[in-house]
Amino acid sequence: AKRRARSPDIEAIRVSGCADAYFESSAAMDLQDDATIFGISLALLAVAYAIGRVVGPKVTKCETDEQRRKQRAWILTLISSVVCGAHGVFFLGRVIKYGFGHEFSRGETVADRRVALFFLAYCIADLATGALDYIDEIDYQSGWAHHSFYGVGLCVLLYSV
């Protein structure tokens, strides 16, 4: 029996040693999955922030309330930087392996979508924790406008057809 060959585009995006479904293009949008990933991201960020509030002052000796507020303002940013930076390194590896043209012409993957939803949750969590815990560290331009721009932009990219 003759075996049907896979499309070269699909074959090119397969990642050896990984769960292929997360890294194949044309991930179908699933609002329930999106809501789950967004909710889990918010919950994990809230837990991480609560832990960071307790552990941070013990690891770095802040002497004043102002220093502690400034320190808390960076807890969620550190987490977002690690998550998004790791995905960026993965993307760079794919660019090196398959080339810019392929990576910028392919559809989104499940991993891409989940990282975007995580970042959307981060923007909201950062504004919420800032408003509740370190309001003096958030200004209009670098806080409210900046995070709102990213949030609205991501929603447009994620949900425009």
PDB file of N, CA and C in Angstrom, residues 3 5 21 23 35 43 73 89 108 123 129 132 137 144 149-150:
ATOM      1  N   ARG A   3       1.841   4.828   0.970  1.00  0.00           N
ATOM      2  CA  ARG A   3       1.592   5.735   2.091  1.00  0.00           C
ATOM      3  C   ARG A   3       1.546   7.172   1.595  1.00  0.00           C
ATOM      4  N   ALA A   5       2.155  10.937   1.610  1.00  0.00           N
ATOM      5  CA  ALA A   5       3.192  11.796   2.197  1.00  0.00           C
ATOM      6  C   ALA A   5       2.546  12.998   2.871  1.00  0.00           C
ATOM      7  N   ALA A  21       1.619  18.297  18.939  1.00  0.00           N
ATOM      8  CA  ALA A  21       0.362  19.042  18.849  1.00  0.00           C
ATOM      9  C   ALA A  21       0.508  20.474  19.353  1.00  0.00           C
ATOM     10  N   PHE A  23       3.046  22.416  18.943  1.00  0.00           N
ATOM     11  CA  PHE A  23       3.935  23.214  18.108  1.00  0.00           C
ATOM     12  C   PHE A  23       3.580  23.163  16.632  1.00  0.00           C
ATOM     13  N   ALA A  35     -10.135  30.292  28.038  1.00  0.00           N
ATOM     14  CA  ALA A  35     -10.577  30.725  29.366  1.00  0.00           C
ATOM     15  C   ALA A  35      -9.869  29.925  30.457  1.00  0.00           C
ATOM     16  N   ALA A  43      -4.413  32.596  38.286  1.00  0.00           N
ATOM     17  CA  ALA A  43      -4.284  31.947  39.599  1.00  0.00           C
ATOM     18  C   ALA A  43      -2.819  31.729  39.959  1.00  0.00           C
ATOM     19  N   ALA A  73       6.672  45.570  43.027  1.00  0.00           N
ATOM     20  CA  ALA A  73       6.257  45.942  41.680  1.00  0.00           C
ATOM     21  C   ALA A  73       6.945  45.098  40.604  1.00  0.00           C
ATOM     22  N   VAL A  89      13.214  32.128  23.242  1.00  0.00           N
ATOM     23  CA  VAL A  89      14.392  31.300  22.936  1.00  0.00           C
ATOM     24  C   VAL A  89      13.968  30.106  22.075  1.00  0.00           C
ATOM     25  N   GLU A 108      -0.424  30.319  13.998  1.00  0.00           N
ATOM     26  CA  GLU A 108      -0.076  30.215  15.421  1.00  0.00           C
ATOM     27  C   GLU A 108      -0.117  28.757  15.865  1.00  0.00           C
ATOM     28  N   CYS A 123      -0.667  41.092  32.230  1.00  0.00           N
ATOM     29  CA  CYS A 123      -0.987  42.521  32.136  1.00  0.00           C
ATOM     30  C   CYS A 123      -2.097  42.885  33.115  1.00  0.00           C
ATOM     31  N   THR A 129      -2.706  44.031  40.936  1.00  0.00           N
ATOM     32  CA  THR A 129      -1.869  44.027  42.146  1.00  0.00           C
ATOM     33  C   THR A 129      -1.286  45.413  42.390  1.00  0.00           C
ATOM     34  N   LEU A 132      -3.851  47.652  43.971  1.00  0.00           N
ATOM     35  CA  LEU A 132      -4.148  47.270  45.350  1.00  0.00           C
ATOM     36  C   LEU A 132      -2.964  47.409  46.297  1.00  0.00           C
ATOM     37  N   GLU A 137       3.649  53.220  42.413  1.00  0.00           N
ATOM     38  CA  GLU A 137       4.641  52.760  41.429  1.00  0.00           C
ATOM     39  C   GLU A 137       4.065  52.667  40.017  1.00  0.00           C
ATOM     40  N   TRP A 144      -0.958  52.039  33.181  1.00  0.00           N
ATOM     41  CA  TRP A 144      -2.307  51.868  32.653  1.00  0.00           C
ATOM     42  C   TRP A 144      -2.342  51.859  31.128  1.00  0.00           C
ATOM     43  N   PHE A 149      -2.736  48.876  26.250  1.00  0.00           N
ATOM     44  CA  PHE A 149      -2.370  48.742  24.840  1.00  0.00           C
ATOM     45  C   PHE A 149      -2.027  47.294  24.515  1.00  0.00           C
ATOM     46  N   TYR A 150      -1.179  46.665  25.341  1.00  0.00           N
ATOM     47  CA  TYR A 150      -0.824  45.263  25.109  1.00  0.00           C
ATOM     48  C   TYR A 150      -2.046  44.357  25.237  1.00  0.00           C
TER      49      TYR A 150
END
